[in-house]
Coordinates of C-alpha atoms in Angstrom, one line a residue:
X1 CA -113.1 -54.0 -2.5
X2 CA -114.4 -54.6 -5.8
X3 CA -114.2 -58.4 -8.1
X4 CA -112.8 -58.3 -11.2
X5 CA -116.3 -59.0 -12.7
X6 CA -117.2 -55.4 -11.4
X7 CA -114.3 -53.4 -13.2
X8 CA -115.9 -50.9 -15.9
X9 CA -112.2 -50.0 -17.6
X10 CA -109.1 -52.2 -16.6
X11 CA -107.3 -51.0 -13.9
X12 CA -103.3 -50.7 -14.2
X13 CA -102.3 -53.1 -11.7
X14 CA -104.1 -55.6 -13.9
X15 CA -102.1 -54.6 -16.8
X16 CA -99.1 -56.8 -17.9
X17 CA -95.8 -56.5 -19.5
X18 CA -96.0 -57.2 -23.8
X19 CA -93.5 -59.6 -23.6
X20 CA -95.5 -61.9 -21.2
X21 CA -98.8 -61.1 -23.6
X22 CA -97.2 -63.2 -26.3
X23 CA -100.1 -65.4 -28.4
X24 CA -99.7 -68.9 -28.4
X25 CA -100.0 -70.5 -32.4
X26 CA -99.9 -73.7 -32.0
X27 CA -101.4 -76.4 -29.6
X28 CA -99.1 -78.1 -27.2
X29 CA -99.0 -81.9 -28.5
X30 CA -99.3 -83.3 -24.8
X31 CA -99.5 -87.2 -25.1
X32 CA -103.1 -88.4 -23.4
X33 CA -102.4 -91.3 -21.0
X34 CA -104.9 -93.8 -20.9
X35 CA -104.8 -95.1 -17.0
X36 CA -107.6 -97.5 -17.4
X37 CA -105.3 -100.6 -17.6
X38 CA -103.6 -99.2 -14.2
X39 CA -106.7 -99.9 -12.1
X40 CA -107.1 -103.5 -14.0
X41 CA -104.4 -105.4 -15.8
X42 CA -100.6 -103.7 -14.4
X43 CA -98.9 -106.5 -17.1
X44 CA -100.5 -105.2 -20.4
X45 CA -98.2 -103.3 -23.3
X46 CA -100.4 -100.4 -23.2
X47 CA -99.6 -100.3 -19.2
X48 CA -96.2 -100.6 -19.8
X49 CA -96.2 -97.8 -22.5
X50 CA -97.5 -95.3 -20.1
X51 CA -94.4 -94.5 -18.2
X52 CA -92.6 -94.1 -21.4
X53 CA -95.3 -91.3 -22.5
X54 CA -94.5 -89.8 -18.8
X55 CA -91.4 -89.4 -19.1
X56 CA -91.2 -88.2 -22.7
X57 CA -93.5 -85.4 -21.4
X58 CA -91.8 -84.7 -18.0
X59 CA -88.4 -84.4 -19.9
X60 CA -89.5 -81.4 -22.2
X61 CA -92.7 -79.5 -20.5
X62 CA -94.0 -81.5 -17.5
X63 CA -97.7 -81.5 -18.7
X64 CA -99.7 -84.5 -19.9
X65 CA -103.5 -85.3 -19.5
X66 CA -105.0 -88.6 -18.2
X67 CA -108.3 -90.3 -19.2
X68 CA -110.1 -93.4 -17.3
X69 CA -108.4 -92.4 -14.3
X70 CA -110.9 -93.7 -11.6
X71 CA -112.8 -90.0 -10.8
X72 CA -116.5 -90.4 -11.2
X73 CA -117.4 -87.9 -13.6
X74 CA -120.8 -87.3 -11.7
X75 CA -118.1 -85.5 -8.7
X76 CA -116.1 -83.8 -11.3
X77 CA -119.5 -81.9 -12.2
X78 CA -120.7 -81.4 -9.3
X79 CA -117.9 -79.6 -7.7
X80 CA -118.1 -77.6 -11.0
X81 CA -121.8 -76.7 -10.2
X82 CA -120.8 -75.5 -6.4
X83 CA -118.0 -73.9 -8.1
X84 CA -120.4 -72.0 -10.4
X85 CA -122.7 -71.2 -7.5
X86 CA -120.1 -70.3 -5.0
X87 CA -118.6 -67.6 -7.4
X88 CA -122.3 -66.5 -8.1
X89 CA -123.1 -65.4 -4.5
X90 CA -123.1 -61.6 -3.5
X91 CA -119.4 -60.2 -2.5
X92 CA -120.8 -60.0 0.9
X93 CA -120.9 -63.9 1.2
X94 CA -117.8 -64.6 -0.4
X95 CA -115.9 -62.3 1.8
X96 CA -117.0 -64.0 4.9
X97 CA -114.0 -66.0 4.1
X98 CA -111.7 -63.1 2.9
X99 CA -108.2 -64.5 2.8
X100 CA -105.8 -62.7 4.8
X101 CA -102.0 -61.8 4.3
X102 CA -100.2 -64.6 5.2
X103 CA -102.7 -67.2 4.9
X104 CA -103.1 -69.8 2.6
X105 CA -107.1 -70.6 2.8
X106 CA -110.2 -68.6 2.0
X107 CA -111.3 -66.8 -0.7
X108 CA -109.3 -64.2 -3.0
X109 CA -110.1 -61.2 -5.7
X110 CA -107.3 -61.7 -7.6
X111 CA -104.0 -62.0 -5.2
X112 CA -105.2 -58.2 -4.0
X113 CA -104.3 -59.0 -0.4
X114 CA -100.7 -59.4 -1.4
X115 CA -99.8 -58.1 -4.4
X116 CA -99.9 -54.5 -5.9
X117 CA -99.2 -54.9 -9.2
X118 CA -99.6 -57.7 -12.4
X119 CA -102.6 -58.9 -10.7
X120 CA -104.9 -61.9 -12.1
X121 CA -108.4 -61.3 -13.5
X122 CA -109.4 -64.1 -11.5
X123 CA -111.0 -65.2 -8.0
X124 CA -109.9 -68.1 -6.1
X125 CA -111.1 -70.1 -3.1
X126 CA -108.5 -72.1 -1.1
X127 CA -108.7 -74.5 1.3
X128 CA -106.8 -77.7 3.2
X129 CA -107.5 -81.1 2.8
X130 CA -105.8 -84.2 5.1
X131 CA -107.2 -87.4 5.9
X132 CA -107.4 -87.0 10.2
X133 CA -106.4 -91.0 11.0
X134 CA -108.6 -91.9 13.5
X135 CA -110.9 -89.1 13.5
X136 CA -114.1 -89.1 11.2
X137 CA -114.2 -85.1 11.3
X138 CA -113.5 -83.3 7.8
X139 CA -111.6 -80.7 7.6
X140 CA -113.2 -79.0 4.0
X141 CA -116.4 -79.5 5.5
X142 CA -115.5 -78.2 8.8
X143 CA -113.7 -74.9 6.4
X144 CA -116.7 -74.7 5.0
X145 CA -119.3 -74.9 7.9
X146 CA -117.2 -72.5 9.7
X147 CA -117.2 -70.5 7.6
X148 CA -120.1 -69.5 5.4
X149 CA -122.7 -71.4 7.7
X150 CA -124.0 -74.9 7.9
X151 CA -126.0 -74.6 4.9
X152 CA -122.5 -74.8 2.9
X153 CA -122.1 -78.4 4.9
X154 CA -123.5 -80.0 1.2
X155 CA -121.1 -78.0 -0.7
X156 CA -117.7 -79.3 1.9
X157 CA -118.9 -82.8 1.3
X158 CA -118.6 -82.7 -2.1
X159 CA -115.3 -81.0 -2.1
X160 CA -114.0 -83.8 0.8
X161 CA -115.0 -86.5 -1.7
X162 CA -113.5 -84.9 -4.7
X163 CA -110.2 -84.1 -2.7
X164 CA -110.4 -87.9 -1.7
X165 CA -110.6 -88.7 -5.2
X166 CA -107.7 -86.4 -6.1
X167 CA -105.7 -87.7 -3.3
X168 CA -105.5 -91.3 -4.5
X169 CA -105.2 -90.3 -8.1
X170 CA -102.3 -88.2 -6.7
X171 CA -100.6 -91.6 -5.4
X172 CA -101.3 -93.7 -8.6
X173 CA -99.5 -91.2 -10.2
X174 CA -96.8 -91.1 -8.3
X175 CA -96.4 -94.9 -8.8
X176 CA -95.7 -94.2 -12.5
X177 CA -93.9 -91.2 -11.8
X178 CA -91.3 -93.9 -10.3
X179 CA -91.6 -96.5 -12.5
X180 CA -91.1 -93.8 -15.6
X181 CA -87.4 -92.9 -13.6
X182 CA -86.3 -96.1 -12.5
X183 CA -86.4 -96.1 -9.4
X184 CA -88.5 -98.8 -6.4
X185 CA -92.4 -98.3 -7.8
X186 CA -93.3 -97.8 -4.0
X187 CA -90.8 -94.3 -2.9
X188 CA -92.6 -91.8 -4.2
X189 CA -96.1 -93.2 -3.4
X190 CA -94.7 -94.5 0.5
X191 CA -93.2 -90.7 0.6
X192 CA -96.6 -88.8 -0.3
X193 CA -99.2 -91.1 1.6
X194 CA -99.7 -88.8 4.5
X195 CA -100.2 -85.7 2.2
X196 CA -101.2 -82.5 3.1
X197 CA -102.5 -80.8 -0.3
X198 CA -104.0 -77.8 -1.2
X199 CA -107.4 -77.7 -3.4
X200 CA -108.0 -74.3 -5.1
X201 CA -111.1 -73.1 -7.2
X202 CA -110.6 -70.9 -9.7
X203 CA -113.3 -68.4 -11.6
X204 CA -111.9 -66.3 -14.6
X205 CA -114.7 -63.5 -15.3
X206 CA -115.3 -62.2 -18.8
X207 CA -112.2 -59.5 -19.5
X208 CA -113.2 -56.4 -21.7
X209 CA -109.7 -56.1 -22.4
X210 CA -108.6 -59.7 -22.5
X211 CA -105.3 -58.4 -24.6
X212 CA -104.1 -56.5 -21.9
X213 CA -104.9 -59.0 -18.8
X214 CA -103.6 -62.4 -17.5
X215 CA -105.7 -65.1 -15.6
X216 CA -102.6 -66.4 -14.3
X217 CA -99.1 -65.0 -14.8
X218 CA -96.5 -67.2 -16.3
X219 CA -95.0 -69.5 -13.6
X220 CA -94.1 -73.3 -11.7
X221 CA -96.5 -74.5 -9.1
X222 CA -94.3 -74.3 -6.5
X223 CA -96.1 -78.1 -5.2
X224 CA -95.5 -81.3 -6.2
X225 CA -97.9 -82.4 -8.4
X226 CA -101.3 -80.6 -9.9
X227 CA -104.4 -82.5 -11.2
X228 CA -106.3 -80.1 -13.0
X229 CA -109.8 -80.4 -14.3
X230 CA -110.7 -77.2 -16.7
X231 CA -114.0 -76.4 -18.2
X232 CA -114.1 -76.7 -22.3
X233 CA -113.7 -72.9 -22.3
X234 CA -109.6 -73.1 -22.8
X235 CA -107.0 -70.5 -21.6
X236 CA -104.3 -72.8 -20.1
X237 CA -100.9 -72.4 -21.8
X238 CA -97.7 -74.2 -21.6
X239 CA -94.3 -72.7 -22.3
X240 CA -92.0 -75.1 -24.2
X241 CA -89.4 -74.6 -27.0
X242 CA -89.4 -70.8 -26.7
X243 CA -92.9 -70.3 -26.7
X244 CA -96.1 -70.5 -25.7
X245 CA -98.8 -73.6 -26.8
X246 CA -102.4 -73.8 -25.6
X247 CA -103.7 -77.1 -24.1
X248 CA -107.0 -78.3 -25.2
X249 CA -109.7 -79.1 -22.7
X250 CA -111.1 -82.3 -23.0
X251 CA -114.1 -83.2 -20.8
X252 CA -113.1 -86.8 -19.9
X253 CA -109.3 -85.7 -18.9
X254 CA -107.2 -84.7 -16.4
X255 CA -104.3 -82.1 -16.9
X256 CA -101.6 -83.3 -14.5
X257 CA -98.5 -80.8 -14.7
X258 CA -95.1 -81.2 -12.4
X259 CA -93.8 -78.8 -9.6
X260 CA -90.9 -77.5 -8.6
X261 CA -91.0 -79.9 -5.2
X262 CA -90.8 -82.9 -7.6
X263 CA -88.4 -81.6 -9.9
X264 CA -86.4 -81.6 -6.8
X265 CA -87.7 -85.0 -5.5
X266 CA -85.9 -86.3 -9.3
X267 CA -83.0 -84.6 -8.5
X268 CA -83.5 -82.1 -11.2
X269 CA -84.8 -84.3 -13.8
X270 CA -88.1 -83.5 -14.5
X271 CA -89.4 -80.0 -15.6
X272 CA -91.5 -78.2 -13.6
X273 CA -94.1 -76.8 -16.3
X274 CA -94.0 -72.9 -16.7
X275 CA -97.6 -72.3 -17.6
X276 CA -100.3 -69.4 -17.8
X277 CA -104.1 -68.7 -17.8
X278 CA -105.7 -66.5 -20.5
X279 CA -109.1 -64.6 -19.9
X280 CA -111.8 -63.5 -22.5
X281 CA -114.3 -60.8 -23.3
X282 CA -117.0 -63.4 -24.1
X283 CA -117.2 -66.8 -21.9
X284 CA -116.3 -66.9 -17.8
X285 CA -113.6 -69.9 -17.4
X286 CA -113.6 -72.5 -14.3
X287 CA -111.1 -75.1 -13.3
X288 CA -110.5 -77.2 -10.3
X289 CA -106.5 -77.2 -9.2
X290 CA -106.0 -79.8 -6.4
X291 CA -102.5 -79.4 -5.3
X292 CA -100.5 -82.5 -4.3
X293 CA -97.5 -81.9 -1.9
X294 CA -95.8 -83.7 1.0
X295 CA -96.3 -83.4 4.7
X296 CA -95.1 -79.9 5.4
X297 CA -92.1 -81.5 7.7
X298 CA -91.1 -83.9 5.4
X299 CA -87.5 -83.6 4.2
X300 CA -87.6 -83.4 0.3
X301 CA -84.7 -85.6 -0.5
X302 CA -84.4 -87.7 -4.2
X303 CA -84.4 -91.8 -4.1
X304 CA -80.4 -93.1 -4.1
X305 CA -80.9 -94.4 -7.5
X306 CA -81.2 -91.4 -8.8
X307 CA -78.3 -89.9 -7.4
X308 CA -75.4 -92.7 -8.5
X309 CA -75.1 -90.9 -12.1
X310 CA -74.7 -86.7 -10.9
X311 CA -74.7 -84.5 -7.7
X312 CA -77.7 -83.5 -5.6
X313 CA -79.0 -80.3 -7.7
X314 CA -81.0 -79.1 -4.5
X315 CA -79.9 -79.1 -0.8
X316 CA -82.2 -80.6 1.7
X317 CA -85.3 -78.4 2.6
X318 CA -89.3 -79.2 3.6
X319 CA -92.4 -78.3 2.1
X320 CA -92.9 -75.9 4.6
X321 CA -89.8 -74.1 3.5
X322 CA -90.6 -73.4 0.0
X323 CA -94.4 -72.8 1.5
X324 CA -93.2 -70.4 2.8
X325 CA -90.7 -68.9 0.7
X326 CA -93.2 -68.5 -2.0
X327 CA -95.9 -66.9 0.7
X328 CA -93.8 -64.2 2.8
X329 CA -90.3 -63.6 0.9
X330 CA -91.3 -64.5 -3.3
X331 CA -93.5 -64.0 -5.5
X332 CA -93.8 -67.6 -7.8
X333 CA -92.5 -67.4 -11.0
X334 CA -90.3 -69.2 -13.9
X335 CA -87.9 -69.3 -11.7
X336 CA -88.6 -70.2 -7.8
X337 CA -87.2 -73.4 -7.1
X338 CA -84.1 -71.7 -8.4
X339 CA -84.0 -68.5 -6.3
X340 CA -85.5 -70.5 -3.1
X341 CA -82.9 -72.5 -3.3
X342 CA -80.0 -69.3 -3.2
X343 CA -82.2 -67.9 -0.5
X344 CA -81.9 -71.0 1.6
X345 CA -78.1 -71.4 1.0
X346 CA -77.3 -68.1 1.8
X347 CA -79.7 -68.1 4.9
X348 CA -78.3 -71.1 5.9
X349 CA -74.7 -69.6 5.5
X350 CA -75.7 -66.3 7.3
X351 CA -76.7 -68.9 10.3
X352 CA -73.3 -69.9 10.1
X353 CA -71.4 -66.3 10.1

């Protein structure tokens, strides 16, 4: 097995389609959310204006970024540096994790373990994160320990506090999220408090043929939410109004983008944002996704109020289902939530017959 970093000539399988090579020309005019008065006054105008600005960008590309948002920056660059070093370490190491077909945790060469073809010039590491009640044992630092060594206990402690971090950033949100649909400030934050999320480190090598090569193919995060921190390299794309518009790293932000589980969880009203990573010949990129879902069992169902005006766009499914969906039967694209949810009627009619 080789990393992408290793390639002398691009391979075909990392060749893409023209049509999804497109150039963006124009920067994606995301509004920048300052959450500062969240944490200290909830009664000021400029806290009142920010579920306005959420909505306005949930309604048209699901993407905005958020500054003062209560995560030290001191954790954000450290879990940058262990990202650094983790991708630095001989193959060897890195494979000790090797993430297998079917499994969601460990580390990846681009997708190779299950996918053929359109593969990303990128490696990822995986792992689970959930708060044990009653139990002081972590589980990042336990993925870690077992399974690099305990000299990678440093590295899971950093990740546990960062995905602690992300984790109540991830219910803030959420609180907005409601407030910006009109519906009770508490459903969405009551419904996610026993998350089970998904944090995911991403290292984009230098590409000799950058023209020819994707970082990420165009699709939804099949998730709820995602809280992105990217380096100032750039590369992440959004596709609105027909095409494609770049999103500007800042260092003091946080890219938070909408999934197809919550575009299901507002009954269809909210866009799940269709985005993309570029590579380059020049820099390596890095960014941090930590993605925020439900419970795995819990029943993804919309609040009543936002039912009264129009008919439930989705049928009733779990996490678990569209998990899985996404990791045995699909491969996630523009247009998951939409086929997962013809999959599970039909399945559920074949039950029937």
């Amino acid at each position: 097995m080789h990393t992408a970093q290793q390639q002398t000539s691009l391979p075909k399988e990392f060749i893409y389609p023209k049509e999804e090579l497109i150039q963006a020309q124009e920067e994606l005019n995301e509004p920048l959310i300052d959450l500062g008065g969240i944490f200290t006054d909830n009664n000021s105008v400029a806290t009142q204006h920010v579920p306005m600005l959420v909505k306005a960008a949930c309604l048209n590309h699901g993407l905005f970024q958020v500054i003062n948002h209560g995560v030290d920056s001191q954790l954000i660059n450290m879990a940058h540096a262990h990202v650094n070093d983790f991708f630095k370490l001989p193959l060897g190491v890195k494979l000790k994790a090797q993430k297998q077909y079917g499994s969601l945790w460990g580390y990846s060469s681009a997708h190779a373990e299950r996918f053929s073809s359109r593969l990303p010039w990128k490696e990822t590491l995986s792992f689970n994160f959930h708060e044990n009640s009653g139990s002081n044992q972590s589980v990042v630092v336990d993925f870690f320990e077992s399974a690099f060594g305990k000299e990678f206990e440093q590295m899971g402690l950093v990740f546990e506090k960062y995905c602690k971090a992300m984790k109540k950033l991830g219910l803030v949100i959420m609180e907005i999220l409601g407030m910006s649909l009109g519906v009770e400030k508490s459903y969405y934050k009551e419904f996610f408090k026993d998350t089970s999320s998904i944090m995911r480190c991403n290292f984009y090598p230098t590409c000799q043929d950058p023209d020819l090569a994707l970082g990420t193919a165009p699709h939804c995060d099949p998730n709820s939410l995602t809280i992105l921190h990217q380096d100032q390299v750039g590369g992440l794309e959004v596709f609105v109004d027909s095409k494609w518009k770049s999103v500007r790293p800042r260092p003091d932000a946080l890219v938070i983008n909408i999934g197809d589980t919550f575009t299901a969880l507002s009954n269809g009203i909210y866009k799940s944002c269709v985005h993309r990573a570029l590579v380059n010949r020049q820099v390596e990129r890095i960014s941090l996704a930590f993605f925020f879902c439900p419970k795995e069992d819990k029943i993804i169902v919309p609040p009543q109020a936002l039912l009264v005006s129009g008919p439930r766009m989705y049928p009733d499914f779990t996490w678990f289902d569209l998990l899985n969906f996404t990791q045995n039967h699909y491969r996630a694209d523009r247009a998951t939530l939409q086929n997962f949810t013809l999959w599970s009627l039909s399945s559920k009619f074949n039950k029937q017959t």
